[in-house]
Short mmCIF file of C-alpha atoms in Angstrom, two decimals:
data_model
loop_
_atom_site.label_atom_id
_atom_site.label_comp_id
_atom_site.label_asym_id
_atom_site.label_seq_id
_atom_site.Cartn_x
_atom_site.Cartn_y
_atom_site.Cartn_z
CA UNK A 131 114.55 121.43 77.62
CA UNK A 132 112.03 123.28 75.19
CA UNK A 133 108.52 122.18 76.12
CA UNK A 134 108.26 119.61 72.62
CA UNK A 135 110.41 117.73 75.09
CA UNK A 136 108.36 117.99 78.09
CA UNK A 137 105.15 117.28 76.84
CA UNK A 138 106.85 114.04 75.03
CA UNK A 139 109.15 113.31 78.36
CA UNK A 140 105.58 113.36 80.84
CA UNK A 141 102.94 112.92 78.09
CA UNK A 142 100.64 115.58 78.84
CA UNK A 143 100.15 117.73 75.62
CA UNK A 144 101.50 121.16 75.22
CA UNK A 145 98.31 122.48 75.17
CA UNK A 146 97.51 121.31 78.42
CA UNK A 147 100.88 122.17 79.64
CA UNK A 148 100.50 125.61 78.76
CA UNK A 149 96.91 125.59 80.44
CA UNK A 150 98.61 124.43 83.75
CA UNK A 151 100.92 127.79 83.65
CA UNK A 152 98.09 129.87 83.38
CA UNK A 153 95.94 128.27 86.13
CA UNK A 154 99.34 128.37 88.35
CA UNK A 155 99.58 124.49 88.75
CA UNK A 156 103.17 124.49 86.57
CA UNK A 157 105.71 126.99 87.48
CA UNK A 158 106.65 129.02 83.88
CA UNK A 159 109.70 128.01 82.11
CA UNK A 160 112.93 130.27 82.61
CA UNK A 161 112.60 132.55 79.13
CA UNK A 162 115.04 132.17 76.63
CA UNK A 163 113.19 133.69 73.93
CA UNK A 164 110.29 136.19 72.94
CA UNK A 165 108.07 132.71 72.49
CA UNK A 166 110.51 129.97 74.02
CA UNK A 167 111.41 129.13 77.46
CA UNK A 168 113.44 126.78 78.94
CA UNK A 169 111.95 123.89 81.37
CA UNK A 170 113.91 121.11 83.43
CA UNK A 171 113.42 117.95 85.55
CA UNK A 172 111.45 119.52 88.35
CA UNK A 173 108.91 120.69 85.80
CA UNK A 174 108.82 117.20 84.56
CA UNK A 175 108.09 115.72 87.94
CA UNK A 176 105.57 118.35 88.56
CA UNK A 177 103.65 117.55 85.52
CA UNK A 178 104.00 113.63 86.67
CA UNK A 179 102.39 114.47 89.97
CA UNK A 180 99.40 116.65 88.70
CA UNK A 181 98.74 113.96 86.00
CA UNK A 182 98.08 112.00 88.74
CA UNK A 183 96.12 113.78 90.89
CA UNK A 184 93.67 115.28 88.37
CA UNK A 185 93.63 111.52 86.40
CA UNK A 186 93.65 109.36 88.65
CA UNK A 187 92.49 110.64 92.00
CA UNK A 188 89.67 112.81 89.72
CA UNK A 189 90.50 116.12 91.67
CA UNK A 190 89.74 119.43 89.65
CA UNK A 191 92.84 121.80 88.52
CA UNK A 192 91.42 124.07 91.58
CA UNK A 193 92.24 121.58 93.96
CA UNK A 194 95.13 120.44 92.51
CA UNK A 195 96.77 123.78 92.18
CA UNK A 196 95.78 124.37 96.16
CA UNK A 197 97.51 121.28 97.19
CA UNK A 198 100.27 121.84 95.16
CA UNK A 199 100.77 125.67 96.53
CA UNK A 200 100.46 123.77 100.19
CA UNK A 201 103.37 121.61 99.12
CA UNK A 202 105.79 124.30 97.74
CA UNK A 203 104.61 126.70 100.95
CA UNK A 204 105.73 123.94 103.18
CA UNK A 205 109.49 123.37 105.62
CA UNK A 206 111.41 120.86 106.13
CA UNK A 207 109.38 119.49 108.93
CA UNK A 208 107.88 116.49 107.63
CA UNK A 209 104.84 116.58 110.35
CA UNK A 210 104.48 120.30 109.41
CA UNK A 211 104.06 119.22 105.49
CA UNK A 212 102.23 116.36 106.00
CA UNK A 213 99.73 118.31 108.16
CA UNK A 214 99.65 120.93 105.40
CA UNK A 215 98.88 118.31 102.93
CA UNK A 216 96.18 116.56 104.74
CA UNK A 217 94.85 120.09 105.94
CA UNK A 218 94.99 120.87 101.63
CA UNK A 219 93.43 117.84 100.92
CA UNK A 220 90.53 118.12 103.23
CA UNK A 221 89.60 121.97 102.71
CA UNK A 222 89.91 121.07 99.11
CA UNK A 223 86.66 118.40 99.58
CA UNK A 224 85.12 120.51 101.67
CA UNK A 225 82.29 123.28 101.44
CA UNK A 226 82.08 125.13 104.79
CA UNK A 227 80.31 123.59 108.04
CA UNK A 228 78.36 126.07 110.21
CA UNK A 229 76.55 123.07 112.12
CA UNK A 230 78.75 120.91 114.30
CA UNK A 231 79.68 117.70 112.90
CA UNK A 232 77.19 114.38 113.72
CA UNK A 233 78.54 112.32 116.65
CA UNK A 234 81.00 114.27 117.62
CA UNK A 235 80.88 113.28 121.20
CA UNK A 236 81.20 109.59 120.19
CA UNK A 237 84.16 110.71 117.77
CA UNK A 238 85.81 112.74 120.29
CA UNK A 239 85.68 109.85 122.92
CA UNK A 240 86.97 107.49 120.37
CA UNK A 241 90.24 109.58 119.52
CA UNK A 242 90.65 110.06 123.11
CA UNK A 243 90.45 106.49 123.96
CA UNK A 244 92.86 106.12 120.97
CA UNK A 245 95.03 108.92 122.59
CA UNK A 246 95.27 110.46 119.50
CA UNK A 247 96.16 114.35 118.79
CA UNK A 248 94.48 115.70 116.12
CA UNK A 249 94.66 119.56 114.99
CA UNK A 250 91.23 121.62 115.07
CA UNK A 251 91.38 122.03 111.86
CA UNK A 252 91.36 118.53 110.01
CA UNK A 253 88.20 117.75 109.06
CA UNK A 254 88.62 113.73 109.63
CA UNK A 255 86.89 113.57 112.58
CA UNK A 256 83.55 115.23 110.54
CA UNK A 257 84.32 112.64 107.66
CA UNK A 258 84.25 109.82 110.43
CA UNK A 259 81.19 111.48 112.33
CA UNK A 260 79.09 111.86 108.77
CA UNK A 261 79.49 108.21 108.33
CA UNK A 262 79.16 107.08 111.55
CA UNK A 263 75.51 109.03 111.75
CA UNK A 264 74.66 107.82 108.00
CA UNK A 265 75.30 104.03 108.89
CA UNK A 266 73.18 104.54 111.82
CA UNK A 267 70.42 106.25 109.84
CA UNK A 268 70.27 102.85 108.20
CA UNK A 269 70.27 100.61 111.35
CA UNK A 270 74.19 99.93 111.10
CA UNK A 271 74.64 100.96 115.17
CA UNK A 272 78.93 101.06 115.44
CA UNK A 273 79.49 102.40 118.60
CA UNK A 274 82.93 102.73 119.89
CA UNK A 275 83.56 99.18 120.97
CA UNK A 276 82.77 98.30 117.62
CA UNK A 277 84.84 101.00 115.94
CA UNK A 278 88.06 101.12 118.45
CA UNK A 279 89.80 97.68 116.56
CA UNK A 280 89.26 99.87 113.42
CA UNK A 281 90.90 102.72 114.49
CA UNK A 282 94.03 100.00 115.91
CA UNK A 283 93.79 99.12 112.55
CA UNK A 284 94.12 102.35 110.81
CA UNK A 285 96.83 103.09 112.96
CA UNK A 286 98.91 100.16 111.94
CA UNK A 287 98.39 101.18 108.35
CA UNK A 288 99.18 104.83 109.18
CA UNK A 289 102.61 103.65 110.94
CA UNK A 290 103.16 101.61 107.34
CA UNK A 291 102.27 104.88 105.67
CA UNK A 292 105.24 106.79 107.34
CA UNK A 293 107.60 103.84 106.82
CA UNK A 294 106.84 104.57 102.99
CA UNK A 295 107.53 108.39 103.71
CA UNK A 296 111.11 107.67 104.81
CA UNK A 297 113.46 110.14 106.27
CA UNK A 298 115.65 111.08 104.01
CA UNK A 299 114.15 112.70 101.38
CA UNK A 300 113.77 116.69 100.48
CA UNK A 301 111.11 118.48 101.25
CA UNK A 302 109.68 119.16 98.18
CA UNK A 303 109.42 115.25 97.85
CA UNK A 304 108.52 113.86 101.20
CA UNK A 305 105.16 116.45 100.91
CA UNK A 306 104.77 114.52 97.24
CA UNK A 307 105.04 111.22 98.62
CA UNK A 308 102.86 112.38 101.54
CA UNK A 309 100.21 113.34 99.28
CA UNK A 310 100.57 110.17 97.07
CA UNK A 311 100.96 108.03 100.52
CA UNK A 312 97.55 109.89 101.56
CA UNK A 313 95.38 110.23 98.27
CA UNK A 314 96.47 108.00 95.63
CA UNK A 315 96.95 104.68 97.74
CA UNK A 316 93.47 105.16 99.28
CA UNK A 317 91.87 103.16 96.01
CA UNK A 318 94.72 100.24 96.45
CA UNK A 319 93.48 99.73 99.73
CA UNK A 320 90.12 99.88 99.49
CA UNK A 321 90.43 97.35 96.38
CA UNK A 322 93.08 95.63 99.49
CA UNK A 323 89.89 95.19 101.53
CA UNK A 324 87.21 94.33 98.70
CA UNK A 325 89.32 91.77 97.80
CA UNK A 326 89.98 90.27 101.32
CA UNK A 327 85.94 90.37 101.99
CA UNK A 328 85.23 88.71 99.09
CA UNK A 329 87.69 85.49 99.93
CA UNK A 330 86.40 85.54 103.90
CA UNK A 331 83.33 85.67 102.70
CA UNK A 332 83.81 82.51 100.35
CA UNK A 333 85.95 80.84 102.60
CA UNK A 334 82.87 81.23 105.45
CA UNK A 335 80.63 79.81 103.15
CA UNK A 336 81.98 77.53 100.83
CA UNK A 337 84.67 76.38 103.11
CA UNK A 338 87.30 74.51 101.01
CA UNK A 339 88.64 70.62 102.35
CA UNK B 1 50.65 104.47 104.67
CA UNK B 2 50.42 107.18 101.96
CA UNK B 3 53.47 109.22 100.08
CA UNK B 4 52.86 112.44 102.28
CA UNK B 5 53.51 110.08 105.17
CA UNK B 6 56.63 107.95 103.62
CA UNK B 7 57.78 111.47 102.28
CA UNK B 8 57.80 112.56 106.13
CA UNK B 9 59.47 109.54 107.69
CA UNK B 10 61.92 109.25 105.41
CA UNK B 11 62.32 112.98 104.68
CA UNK B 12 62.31 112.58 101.08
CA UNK B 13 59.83 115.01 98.94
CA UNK B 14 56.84 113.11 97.62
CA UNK B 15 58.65 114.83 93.92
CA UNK B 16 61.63 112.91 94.61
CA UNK B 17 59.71 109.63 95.19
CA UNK B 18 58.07 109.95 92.37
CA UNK B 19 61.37 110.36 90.46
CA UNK B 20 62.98 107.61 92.32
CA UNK B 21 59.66 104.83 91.19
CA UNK B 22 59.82 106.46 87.67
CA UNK B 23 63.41 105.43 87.50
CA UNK B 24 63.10 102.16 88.97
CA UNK B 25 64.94 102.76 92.38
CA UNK B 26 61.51 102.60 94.45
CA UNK B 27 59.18 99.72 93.84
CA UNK B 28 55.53 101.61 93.35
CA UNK B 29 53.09 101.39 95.85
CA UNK B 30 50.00 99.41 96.22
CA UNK B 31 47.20 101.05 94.22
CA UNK B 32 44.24 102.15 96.23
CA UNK B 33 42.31 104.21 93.95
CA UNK B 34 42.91 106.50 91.43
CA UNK B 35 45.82 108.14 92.14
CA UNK B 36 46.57 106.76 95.55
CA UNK B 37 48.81 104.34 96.91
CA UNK B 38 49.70 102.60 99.69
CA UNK B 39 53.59 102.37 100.63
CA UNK B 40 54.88 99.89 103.16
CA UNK B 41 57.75 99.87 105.77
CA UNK B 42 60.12 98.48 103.31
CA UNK B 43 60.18 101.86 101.53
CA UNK B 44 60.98 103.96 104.17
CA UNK B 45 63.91 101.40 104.69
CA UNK B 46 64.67 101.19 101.09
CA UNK B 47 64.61 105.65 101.04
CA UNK B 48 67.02 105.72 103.46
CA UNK B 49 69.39 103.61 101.92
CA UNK B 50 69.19 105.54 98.21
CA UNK B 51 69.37 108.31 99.67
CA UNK B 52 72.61 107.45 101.89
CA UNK B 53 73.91 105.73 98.40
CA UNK B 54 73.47 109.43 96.80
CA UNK B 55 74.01 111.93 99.11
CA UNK B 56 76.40 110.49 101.29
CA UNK B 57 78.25 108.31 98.74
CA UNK B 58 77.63 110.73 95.80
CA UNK B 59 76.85 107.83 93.36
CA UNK B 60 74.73 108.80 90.48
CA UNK B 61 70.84 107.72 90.38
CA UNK B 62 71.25 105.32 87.80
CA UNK B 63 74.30 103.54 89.25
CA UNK B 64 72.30 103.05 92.78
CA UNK B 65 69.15 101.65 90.67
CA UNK B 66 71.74 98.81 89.37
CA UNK B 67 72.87 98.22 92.94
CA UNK B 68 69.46 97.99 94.07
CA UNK B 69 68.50 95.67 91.44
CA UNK B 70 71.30 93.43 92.09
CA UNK B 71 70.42 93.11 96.07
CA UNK B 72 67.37 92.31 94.85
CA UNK B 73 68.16 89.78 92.68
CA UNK B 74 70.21 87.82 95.44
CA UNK B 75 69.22 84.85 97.24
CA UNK B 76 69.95 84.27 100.56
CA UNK B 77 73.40 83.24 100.38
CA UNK B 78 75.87 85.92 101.68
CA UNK B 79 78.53 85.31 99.72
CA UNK B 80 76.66 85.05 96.29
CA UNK B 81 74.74 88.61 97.40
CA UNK B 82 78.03 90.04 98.66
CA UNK B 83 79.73 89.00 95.20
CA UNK B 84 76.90 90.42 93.40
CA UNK B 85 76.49 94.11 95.68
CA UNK B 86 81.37 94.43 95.00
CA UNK B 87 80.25 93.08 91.36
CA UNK B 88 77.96 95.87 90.84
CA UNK B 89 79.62 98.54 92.83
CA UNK B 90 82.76 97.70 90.08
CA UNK B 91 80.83 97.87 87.23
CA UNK B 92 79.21 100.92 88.58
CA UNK B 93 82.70 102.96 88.93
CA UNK B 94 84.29 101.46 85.55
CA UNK B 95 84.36 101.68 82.02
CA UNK B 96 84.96 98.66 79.58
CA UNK B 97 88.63 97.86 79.55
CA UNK B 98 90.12 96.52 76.40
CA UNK B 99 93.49 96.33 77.67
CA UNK B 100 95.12 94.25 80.42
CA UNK B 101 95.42 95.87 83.59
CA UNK B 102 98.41 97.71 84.55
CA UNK B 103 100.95 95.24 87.64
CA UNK B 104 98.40 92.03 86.98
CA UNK B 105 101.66 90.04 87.53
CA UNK B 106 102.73 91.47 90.36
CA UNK B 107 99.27 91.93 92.06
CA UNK B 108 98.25 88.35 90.94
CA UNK B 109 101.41 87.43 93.00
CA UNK B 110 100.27 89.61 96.17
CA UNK B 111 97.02 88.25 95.62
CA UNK B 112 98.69 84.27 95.77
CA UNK B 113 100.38 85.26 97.98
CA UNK B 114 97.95 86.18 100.33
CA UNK B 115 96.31 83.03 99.70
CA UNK B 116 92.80 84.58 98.35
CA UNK B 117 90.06 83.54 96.05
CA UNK B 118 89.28 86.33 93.88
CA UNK B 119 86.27 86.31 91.31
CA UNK B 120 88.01 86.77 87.57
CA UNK B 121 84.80 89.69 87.27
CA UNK B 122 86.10 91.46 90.28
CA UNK B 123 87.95 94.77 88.64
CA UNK B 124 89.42 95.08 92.34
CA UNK B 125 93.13 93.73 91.19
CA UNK B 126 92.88 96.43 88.38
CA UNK B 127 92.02 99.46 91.05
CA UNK B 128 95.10 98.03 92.62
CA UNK B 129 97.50 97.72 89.59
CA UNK B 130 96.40 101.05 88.84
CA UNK B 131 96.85 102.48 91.81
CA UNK B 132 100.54 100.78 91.92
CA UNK B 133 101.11 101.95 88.32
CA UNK B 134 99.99 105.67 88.78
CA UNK B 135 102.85 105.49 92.31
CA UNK B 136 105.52 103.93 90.44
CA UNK B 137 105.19 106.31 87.82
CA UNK B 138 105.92 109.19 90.43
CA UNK B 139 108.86 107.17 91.90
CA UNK B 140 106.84 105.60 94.91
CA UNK B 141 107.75 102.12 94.42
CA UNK B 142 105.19 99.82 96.20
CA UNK B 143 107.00 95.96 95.52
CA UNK B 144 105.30 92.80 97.02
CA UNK B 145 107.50 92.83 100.04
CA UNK B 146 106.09 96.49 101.00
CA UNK B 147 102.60 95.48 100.01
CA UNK B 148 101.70 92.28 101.67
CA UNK B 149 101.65 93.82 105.24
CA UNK B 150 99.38 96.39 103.94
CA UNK B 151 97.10 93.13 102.37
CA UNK B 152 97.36 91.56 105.66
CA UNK B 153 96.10 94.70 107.80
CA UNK B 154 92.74 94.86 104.89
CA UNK B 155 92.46 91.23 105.25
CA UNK B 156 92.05 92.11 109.47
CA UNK B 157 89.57 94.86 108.61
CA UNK B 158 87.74 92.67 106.23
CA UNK B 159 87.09 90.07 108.90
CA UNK B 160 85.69 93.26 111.38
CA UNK B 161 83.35 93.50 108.72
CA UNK B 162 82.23 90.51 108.37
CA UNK B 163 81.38 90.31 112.08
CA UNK B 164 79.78 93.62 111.28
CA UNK B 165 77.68 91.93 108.77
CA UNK B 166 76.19 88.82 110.70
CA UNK B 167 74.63 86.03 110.24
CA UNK B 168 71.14 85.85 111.40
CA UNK B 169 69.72 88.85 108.94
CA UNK B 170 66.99 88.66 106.17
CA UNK B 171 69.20 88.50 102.35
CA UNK B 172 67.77 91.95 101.90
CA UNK B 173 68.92 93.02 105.09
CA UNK B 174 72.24 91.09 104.52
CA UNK B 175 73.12 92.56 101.39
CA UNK B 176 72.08 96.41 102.26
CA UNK B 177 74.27 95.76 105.45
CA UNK B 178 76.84 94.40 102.37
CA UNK B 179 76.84 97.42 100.72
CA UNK B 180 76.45 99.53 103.52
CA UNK B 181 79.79 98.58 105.15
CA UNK B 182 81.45 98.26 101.67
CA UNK B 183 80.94 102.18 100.45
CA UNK B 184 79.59 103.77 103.32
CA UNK B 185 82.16 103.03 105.71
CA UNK B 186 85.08 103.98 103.53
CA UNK B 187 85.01 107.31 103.76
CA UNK B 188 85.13 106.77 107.61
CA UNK B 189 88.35 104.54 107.45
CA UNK B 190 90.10 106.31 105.23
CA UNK B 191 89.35 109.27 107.69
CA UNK B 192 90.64 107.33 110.77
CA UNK B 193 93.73 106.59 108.84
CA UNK B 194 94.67 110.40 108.10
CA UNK B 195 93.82 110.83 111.81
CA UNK B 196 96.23 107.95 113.05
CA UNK B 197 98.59 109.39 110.49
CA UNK B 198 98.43 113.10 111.70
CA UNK B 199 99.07 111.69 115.44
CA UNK B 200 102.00 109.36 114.34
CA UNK B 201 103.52 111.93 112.44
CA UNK B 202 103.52 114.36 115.59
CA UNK B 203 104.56 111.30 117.87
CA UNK B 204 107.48 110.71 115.96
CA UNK B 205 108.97 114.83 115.28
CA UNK B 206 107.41 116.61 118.43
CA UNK B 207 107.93 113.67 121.15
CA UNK B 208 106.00 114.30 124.31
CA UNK B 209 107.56 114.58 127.22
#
């Protein structure tokens, strides 16, 4: 298709579309032309996907042209994409640390008592520490007793997670589903939990006969 | 005590205080002559949590000055204080919206579903639809039936925090705990889930002997 019909099929302008070749988000069309070229579904999809990231999930075109290269660099292995992924999303957030991360002790006991494997490089466990140390800061003390049926939690969500990912898929689209699994359903469940606190919280007080 | 002192036990310049009173975020202190003032315990308390609300949460100054004014608007009932802290947290992330939000059928159905009361203010169901939308759109479809054990898992965490929460507290001390364990400790759950995803993921393509 000519890219009139892609910007109309995934409604980002052409403009913008022609932006995202230059910055290396969007793969060029095949040339059929000295100005045209010729673009099909994939680019279509692609487009879908970055709208998403950059709209929704608010991530610059710099991040969302590194998680994107992460997903086209990655196998068939869906642990080896999904590591990639999660490994794209968190160097993407994150300036470099030269100090070691707050609580790591307590963090460290907590994934082992979780018996949990996690790769040196994910920066989770720093995320968990920071907040962990900032909560405490503030006279919110959750040690690991308190935090363990939190991470049983998580775990149950993560298994859901995978569920979503399915099996059969290609490559190419279990690492997009991996990504949208990881980054865009964070807000749903955070609005998941908002909600939930909001009717505990009324049912605890204003108990209904 | 004076600002050099508040500015060392909270580790906040005496600059930034000044900003932060100017703005409204930090009540002023008790005059005690020209241009001195005495500052009080509840500062230090109230530093700590701006500051975690910026630099940890990365909310903008103005946005925390709402929050703040709405904790201290609250009376001593938890859920009225805990409406108000989600209330303002909403309006702090979110535009006006003309139109309707995007799935309010199907997440008004989740949320009956579920059985919960949820405030008609609360723009939680439209992070969701949103959220649902933005998959959908990119061929992850989320139905009810896929949803509602992911509502059940946030209404679990939701009662963790809760407990987290208490019941003996001051209001003040009840709603910063409120907010606290609202914003704050997303980051950190969000974190244990792309741990407990990372480990599943390995579990279930490089068994262990």
């Amino acid at each position: 298709m000519r890219v009139s019909e892609l910007s109309r099929r995934s409604g980002v302008s052409v403009a913008t579309i022609k932006y995202y070749i230059r910055e290396g988000l969007l793969p060029a069309g095949r040339p059929t032309g000295v100005k045209q070229a010729d673009y099909d579904e994939d680019h279509v999809r692609r487009l879908r996907l970055i709208r998403a990231l950059i709209s929704v999930r608010g991530l610059s075109v710099h991040t969302t042209a590194e998680i994107l290269r992460a997903i086209a660099d990655s196998d068939a292995n869906i642990h080896h994409t999904l590591g990639l992924v999660i490994g794209a999303l968190d160097a993407a957030s994150g300036e470099q640390h030269t100090e070691p991360p707050p609580m790591a002790g307590e963090v460290d006991l907590l994934i082992e008592e979780m018996g949990w494997v996690v790769h040196s490089s994910s920066t989770a466990p720093r995320t968990l520490g920071e907040a962990i140390a900032s909560l405490k800061q503030l006279d919110v003390d959750l040690d690991r007793r308190t935090l363990l049926p939190y991470a049983r939690l998580a775990e149950q969500i993560a298994a859901l997670d995978l569920e979503q990912l399915g099996d059969a898929a290609e490559p190419l689209e279990l690492a997009e589903r991996a990504v949208l699994m990881t980054v865009l359903f964070e807000p749903a469940l955070m609005a998941l939990r908002r909600m939930a606190q909001e009717h505990l919280s009324a049912a605890k007080h204003h108990p209904r006969p």
